[in-house]
Amino acid sequence: MKKHPVLKVLGIILAVIVVFFAVINIIPPKKNVENNPFLVEKGGLPMIAAHRGGGANNPENTLLAFREAVHTIGVEILESDLYLTKDGYLVYNHDSYIDETCNINGDISLEEVEALCEDKSNRHYISDMTLEELRLYNFGYYFEDASGRRIYKDAENFAALGLQIATVDQLFAEFYTEYPELMFIVEIKNSGDRGKEAARILAQTLEQYPGYQDQIVIGTFNQEIEDELKEKYPHLLRGASTGSARDYVLTQYLGVNLFNSSDFACLQIPLSYDIGVEIPLDKKTLIRRAHRRGIAVQYWTINDADEMRMLIEMGVDCIMTDDPALMKQVLEEYR
């Protein structure tokens, strides 16, 4: 019995579609980055990135935390966010304000501070303060150790302990001679002209530490800052912005990855995206396709041992964690 002409046409169209998708997934894609330093060798263990310097182990974003992460735990990567001060210094802090990490509001509890900061007009913003003003405060003030003690609350020598706010050049200078192989993940949090100025200062600072220029990846949530980095500082590696990461992941899920024109070095993603429907991102195919393009895959922020093991066995390049000490213990199981 002869096939109906409509069915025959549909069959041909379906065959063409199948062949099309097969071909575009076989053709080797152009690499985003040649010799990406953030990629691990096939079968190798992922790098540890101390998120905020390792805020579960030490006061986050302080020189004390960064030192402990490198000297004691032995992490390969330090991760943090950058903000521009009123007088043009780049400092490490997760939020645009400092109330929840230091004693700028005096001797009150963190719960009281959080309640105070619900009114944004009560917050002390980095952009409104000079570096000299910021250095007056103890950024280990609210840190609690494993037993819940605020061990740095009354530290009179907090500056000597490394609990002042840290600048980007301080951190590079701290490790440049002894740890020339150290790597960095930074995110420029400022937008607009201040974000562009932050990018300029970061690039200018790196000129003083040329060995680190190829060992830092710069991220941003702002497309305009990503464009600025791409246009004016093409020699510096970039992480995917939120939009670039979303577009990249979408093309991988649809199987049209050949048509993705991104050129970032690192795909920094959580375990899933929630867009009303949860989209899982812990997929080997996503990692494999990224590796074909020379893209390093870095997951954040992983503080659970079982999730760490899952990602290790998937072959990720880096795990960002608040608890690098735990990550080090988990990795020892695989060595």
XYZ file of N, CA and C in Angstrom, residues 12-135:
372
model
N 10.028 12.929 5.365
C 11.244 13.553 4.826
C 11.691 14.706 5.719
N 10.706 15.533 6.136
C 11.032 16.670 7.012
C 11.641 16.192 8.317
N 11.039 15.142 8.902
C 11.557 14.597 10.158
C 12.971 14.061 9.985
N 13.214 13.386 8.871
C 14.553 12.840 8.600
C 15.581 13.961 8.461
N 15.177 15.035 7.768
C 16.080 16.183 7.596
C 16.416 16.806 8.945
N 15.389 16.943 9.807
C 15.606 17.522 11.138
C 16.563 16.664 11.955
N 16.354 15.337 11.908
C 17.222 14.421 12.652
C 18.662 14.533 12.167
N 18.838 14.540 10.844
C 20.186 14.643 10.272
C 20.812 15.991 10.633
N 19.997 17.064 10.575
C 20.486 18.402 10.896
C 21.041 18.461 12.321
N 20.246 17.957 13.285
C 20.689 17.995 14.673
C 21.892 17.080 14.908
N 21.929 15.967 14.200
C 23.073 15.061 14.336
C 24.343 15.726 13.835
N 24.234 16.400 12.689
C 25.407 17.040 12.086
C 25.935 18.179 12.958
N 25.018 19.058 13.448
C 25.502 20.215 14.211
C 26.061 19.813 15.568
N 25.726 18.608 16.021
C 26.301 18.148 17.284
C 27.564 17.333 17.084
N 27.861 16.994 15.822
C 29.093 16.270 15.511
C 30.203 17.245 15.145
N 29.838 18.311 14.438
C 30.839 19.305 14.019
C 31.528 19.895 15.243
N 32.851 19.822 15.316
C 33.555 20.407 16.474
C 33.321 21.910 16.539
N 32.840 22.420 17.665
C 32.595 23.861 17.781
C 33.902 24.630 17.936
N 33.843 25.909 17.582
C 34.999 26.763 17.801
C 35.173 26.976 19.294
N 36.421 26.893 19.758
C 36.682 27.035 21.187
C 36.548 28.485 21.633
N 35.924 28.662 22.803
C 35.828 30.002 23.394
C 37.200 30.503 23.810
N 37.985 29.602 24.409
C 39.300 29.956 24.943
C 40.282 28.829 24.638
N 41.426 29.186 24.138
C 42.495 28.204 23.961
C 43.338 28.161 25.237
N 43.664 26.977 25.693
C 44.507 26.800 26.882
C 43.924 27.503 28.108
N 42.678 27.193 28.392
C 41.988 27.790 29.537
C 42.597 27.283 30.843
N 43.183 28.165 31.678
C 43.841 27.716 32.910
C 42.851 27.207 33.968
N 41.558 27.485 33.795
C 40.558 27.058 34.774
C 39.979 25.674 34.457
N 40.436 25.067 33.355
C 40.038 23.706 33.034
C 40.958 22.714 33.735
N 40.391 21.653 34.296
C 41.228 20.590 34.853
C 41.410 19.513 33.793
N 42.465 18.730 33.925
C 42.698 17.645 32.980
C 41.587 16.605 33.089
N 41.315 15.942 31.986
C 40.278 14.925 31.979
C 40.574 13.862 33.035
N 39.605 13.596 33.889
C 39.793 12.633 34.967
C 40.378 13.238 36.225
N 40.740 14.532 36.173
C 41.315 15.181 37.339
C 40.251 15.646 38.319
N 40.674 15.959 39.515
C 39.754 16.439 40.536
C 39.525 17.936 40.391
N 38.347 18.419 40.759
C 38.058 19.855 40.611
C 38.877 20.718 41.555
N 39.052 21.960 41.160
C 39.704 22.939 42.024
C 38.714 23.401 43.093
N 39.269 23.819 44.222
C 38.451 24.408 45.286
C 38.518 25.922 45.154
N 37.358 26.559 45.090
C 37.291 28.015 45.136
C 36.684 28.415 46.470
N 37.450 29.134 47.272
C 36.967 29.593 48.577
C 36.021 30.763 48.365
N 34.723 30.502 48.430
C 33.695 31.509 48.208
C 33.738 32.539 49.337
N 33.956 33.810 48.962
C 34.153 34.898 49.939
C 35.341 34.608 50.857
N 36.277 33.810 50.366
C 37.431 33.434 51.178
C 37.166 32.254 52.090
N 35.935 31.742 52.093
C 35.579 30.631 52.984
C 34.875 31.122 54.222
N 33.683 31.693 54.027
C 32.964 32.345 55.120
C 32.483 31.433 56.219
N 32.459 30.120 55.975
C 32.068 29.187 57.038
C 33.231 28.900 57.976
N 34.453 29.082 57.484
C 35.640 28.764 58.272
C 36.240 29.984 58.966
N 36.090 31.153 58.356
C 36.673 32.390 58.876
C 35.812 33.583 58.442
N 36.017 34.758 59.069
C 35.224 35.929 58.684
C 35.349 36.232 57.187
N 34.224 36.213 56.505
C 34.231 36.283 55.046
C 34.877 37.553 54.510
N 35.559 37.377 53.378
C 36.156 38.482 52.618
C 37.232 39.258 53.372
N 37.809 38.652 54.400
C 38.899 39.309 55.133
C 40.227 38.677 54.739
N 41.306 39.419 54.970
C 42.631 38.850 54.712
C 42.859 37.599 55.560
N 42.303 37.587 56.781
C 42.416 36.403 57.629
C 41.809 35.197 56.928
N 40.632 35.338 56.346
C 39.985 34.228 55.651
C 40.780 33.809 54.420
N 41.223 34.777 53.638
C 41.979 34.455 52.426
C 43.292 33.756 52.778
N 43.960 34.231 53.818
C 45.221 33.603 54.233
C 45.011 32.159 54.678
N 43.987 31.945 55.493
C 43.714 30.586 55.981
C 43.351 29.662 54.833
N 42.572 30.169 53.880
C 42.164 29.346 52.740
C 43.369 28.892 51.926
N 44.327 29.782 51.752
C 45.504 29.462 50.937
C 46.551 28.702 51.744
N 46.956 29.254 52.885
C 48.055 28.677 53.662
C 47.668 27.359 54.332
N 46.506 27.310 54.944
C 46.131 26.151 55.771
C 45.355 25.105 54.980
N 44.357 25.537 54.223
C 43.514 24.582 53.500
C 44.117 24.214 52.146
N 44.769 25.160 51.520
C 45.435 24.870 50.248
C 44.533 24.983 49.041
N 43.606 25.948 49.042
C 42.716 26.108 47.888
C 43.501 26.629 46.686
N 42.982 26.341 45.502
C 43.607 26.829 44.278
C 43.074 28.190 43.856
N 41.832 28.497 44.283
C 41.161 29.707 43.798
C 40.539 30.472 44.960
N 40.671 31.792 44.923
C 39.956 32.668 45.855
C 38.841 33.375 45.083
N 37.656 33.391 45.664
C 36.491 34.007 45.011
C 35.936 35.121 45.876
N 35.547 36.220 45.238
C 34.867 37.279 45.978
C 34.280 38.302 45.016
N 33.580 39.286 45.609
C 32.946 40.362 44.858
C 33.683 41.676 45.133
N 33.647 42.558 44.147
C 34.362 43.821 44.250
C 33.411 45.015 44.170
N 33.664 45.988 45.048
C 32.916 47.244 45.043
C 33.896 48.411 45.047
N 33.478 49.505 44.454
C 34.295 50.707 44.388
C 33.931 51.639 45.534
N 34.947 52.082 46.288
C 34.710 53.017 47.381
C 34.504 54.432 46.846
N 34.126 55.322 47.725
C 33.889 56.721 47.355
C 35.134 57.360 46.762
N 36.316 56.954 47.280
C 37.566 57.561 46.815
C 38.342 56.670 45.843
N 37.643 55.706 45.202
C 38.245 55.000 44.078
C 39.102 53.793 44.394
N 38.851 53.108 45.493
C 39.545 51.853 45.796
C 38.578 50.689 45.578
N 39.121 49.590 45.100
C 38.314 48.376 44.939
C 38.468 47.513 46.174
N 37.349 47.196 46.834
C 37.398 46.398 48.060
C 36.513 45.170 47.910
N 36.830 44.163 48.741
C 36.092 42.906 48.717
C 34.932 42.948 49.713
N 33.735 42.693 49.231
C 32.570 42.558 50.095
C 31.456 41.943 49.270
N 30.601 41.160 49.905
C 29.533 40.515 49.145
C 28.398 41.473 48.836
N 28.040 42.314 49.800
C 26.932 43.245 49.620
C 27.451 44.652 49.356
N 26.553 45.507 48.872
C 26.932 46.895 48.612
C 27.045 47.703 49.895
N 26.582 47.140 51.001
C 26.664 47.799 52.306
C 27.388 46.875 53.296
N 27.838 47.427 54.425
C 28.738 46.679 55.317
C 28.142 46.366 56.680
N 26.900 46.728 56.903
C 26.308 46.624 58.241
C 26.307 45.210 58.820
N 26.123 44.203 57.976
C 25.941 42.848 58.478
C 27.244 42.091 58.674
N 28.377 42.714 58.385
C 29.657 42.042 58.580
C 30.617 42.788 59.502
N 30.277 43.993 59.936
C 31.194 44.725 60.823
C 30.408 45.490 61.888
N 31.129 46.165 62.763
C 30.533 46.814 63.939
C 30.237 48.290 63.731
N 29.885 48.668 62.542
C 29.622 50.083 62.255
C 28.415 50.615 63.019
N 27.501 49.728 63.429
C 26.322 50.151 64.188
C 26.490 49.997 65.696
N 27.720 49.762 66.123
C 27.962 49.621 67.556
C 27.651 48.226 68.057
N 27.498 48.112 69.363
C 27.346 46.806 70.017
C 25.883 46.356 70.013
N 25.419 45.959 68.818
C 24.075 45.391 68.720
C 24.167 44.051 68.010
N 23.154 43.231 68.177
C 23.176 41.881 67.610
C 22.954 41.923 66.100
N 23.308 40.812 65.447
C 23.111 40.708 64.007
C 21.624 40.765 63.670
N 20.804 40.189 64.524
C 19.354 40.232 64.293
C 18.854 41.677 64.305
N 19.388 42.473 65.226
C 18.995 43.886 65.283
C 19.477 44.636 64.039
N 20.672 44.286 63.578
C 21.214 44.918 62.373
C 20.354 44.579 61.162
N 19.987 43.306 61.035
C 19.166 42.888 59.898
C 17.825 43.608 59.887
N 17.249 43.776 61.072
C 15.978 44.506 61.175
C 16.174 45.973 60.785
N 17.300 46.538 61.224
C 17.615 47.927 60.902
C 17.770 48.113 59.398
N 18.407 47.142 58.752
C 18.734 47.258 57.329
C 17.554 46.981 56.400
N 16.441 46.561 56.961
C 15.258 46.397 56.123
C 14.863 47.735 55.504
N 15.143 48.805 56.221
C 15.004 50.144 55.660
C 16.344 50.487 55.003
N 16.372 50.498 53.677
C 17.629 50.665 52.952
C 18.313 51.993 53.258
N 17.565 52.961 53.724
C 18.169 54.263 54.040
C 19.051 54.189 55.284
N 18.933 53.107 56.061
C 19.763 52.950 57.264
C 21.100 52.270 56.965
N 21.243 51.743 55.785
C 22.456 50.985 55.451
C 23.640 51.908 55.197
N 24.833 51.384 55.483
C 26.075 52.109 55.215
C 26.702 51.526 53.945
N 26.598 52.285 52.863
C 27.030 51.785 51.557
C 28.507 52.074 51.303
N 29.175 51.105 50.695
C 30.596 51.245 50.373
C 30.832 52.444 49.466
N 29.929 52.682 48.554
C 30.087 53.789 47.604
C 30.041 55.160 48.271
N 29.526 55.219 49.505
C 29.432 56.493 50.227
C 30.581 56.690 51.213
N 31.513 55.735 51.269
C 32.567 55.782 52.279
C 33.944 55.707 51.632
N 34.915 56.359 52.273
C 36.301 56.267 51.813
C 36.934 55.012 52.403
N 38.076 54.624 51.825
C 38.789 53.462 52.349
C 39.205 53.694 53.797
N 39.654 54.893 54.099
C 40.070 55.216 55.472
C 38.906 55.028 56.450
N 37.721 55.440 56.054
C 36.544 55.273 56.906
C 36.192 53.797 57.070
N 36.267 53.041 56.013
C 35.931 51.617 56.056
C 36.882 50.834 56.955
N 38.135 51.279 57.000
C 39.138 50.552 57.780
C 39.016 50.778 59.290
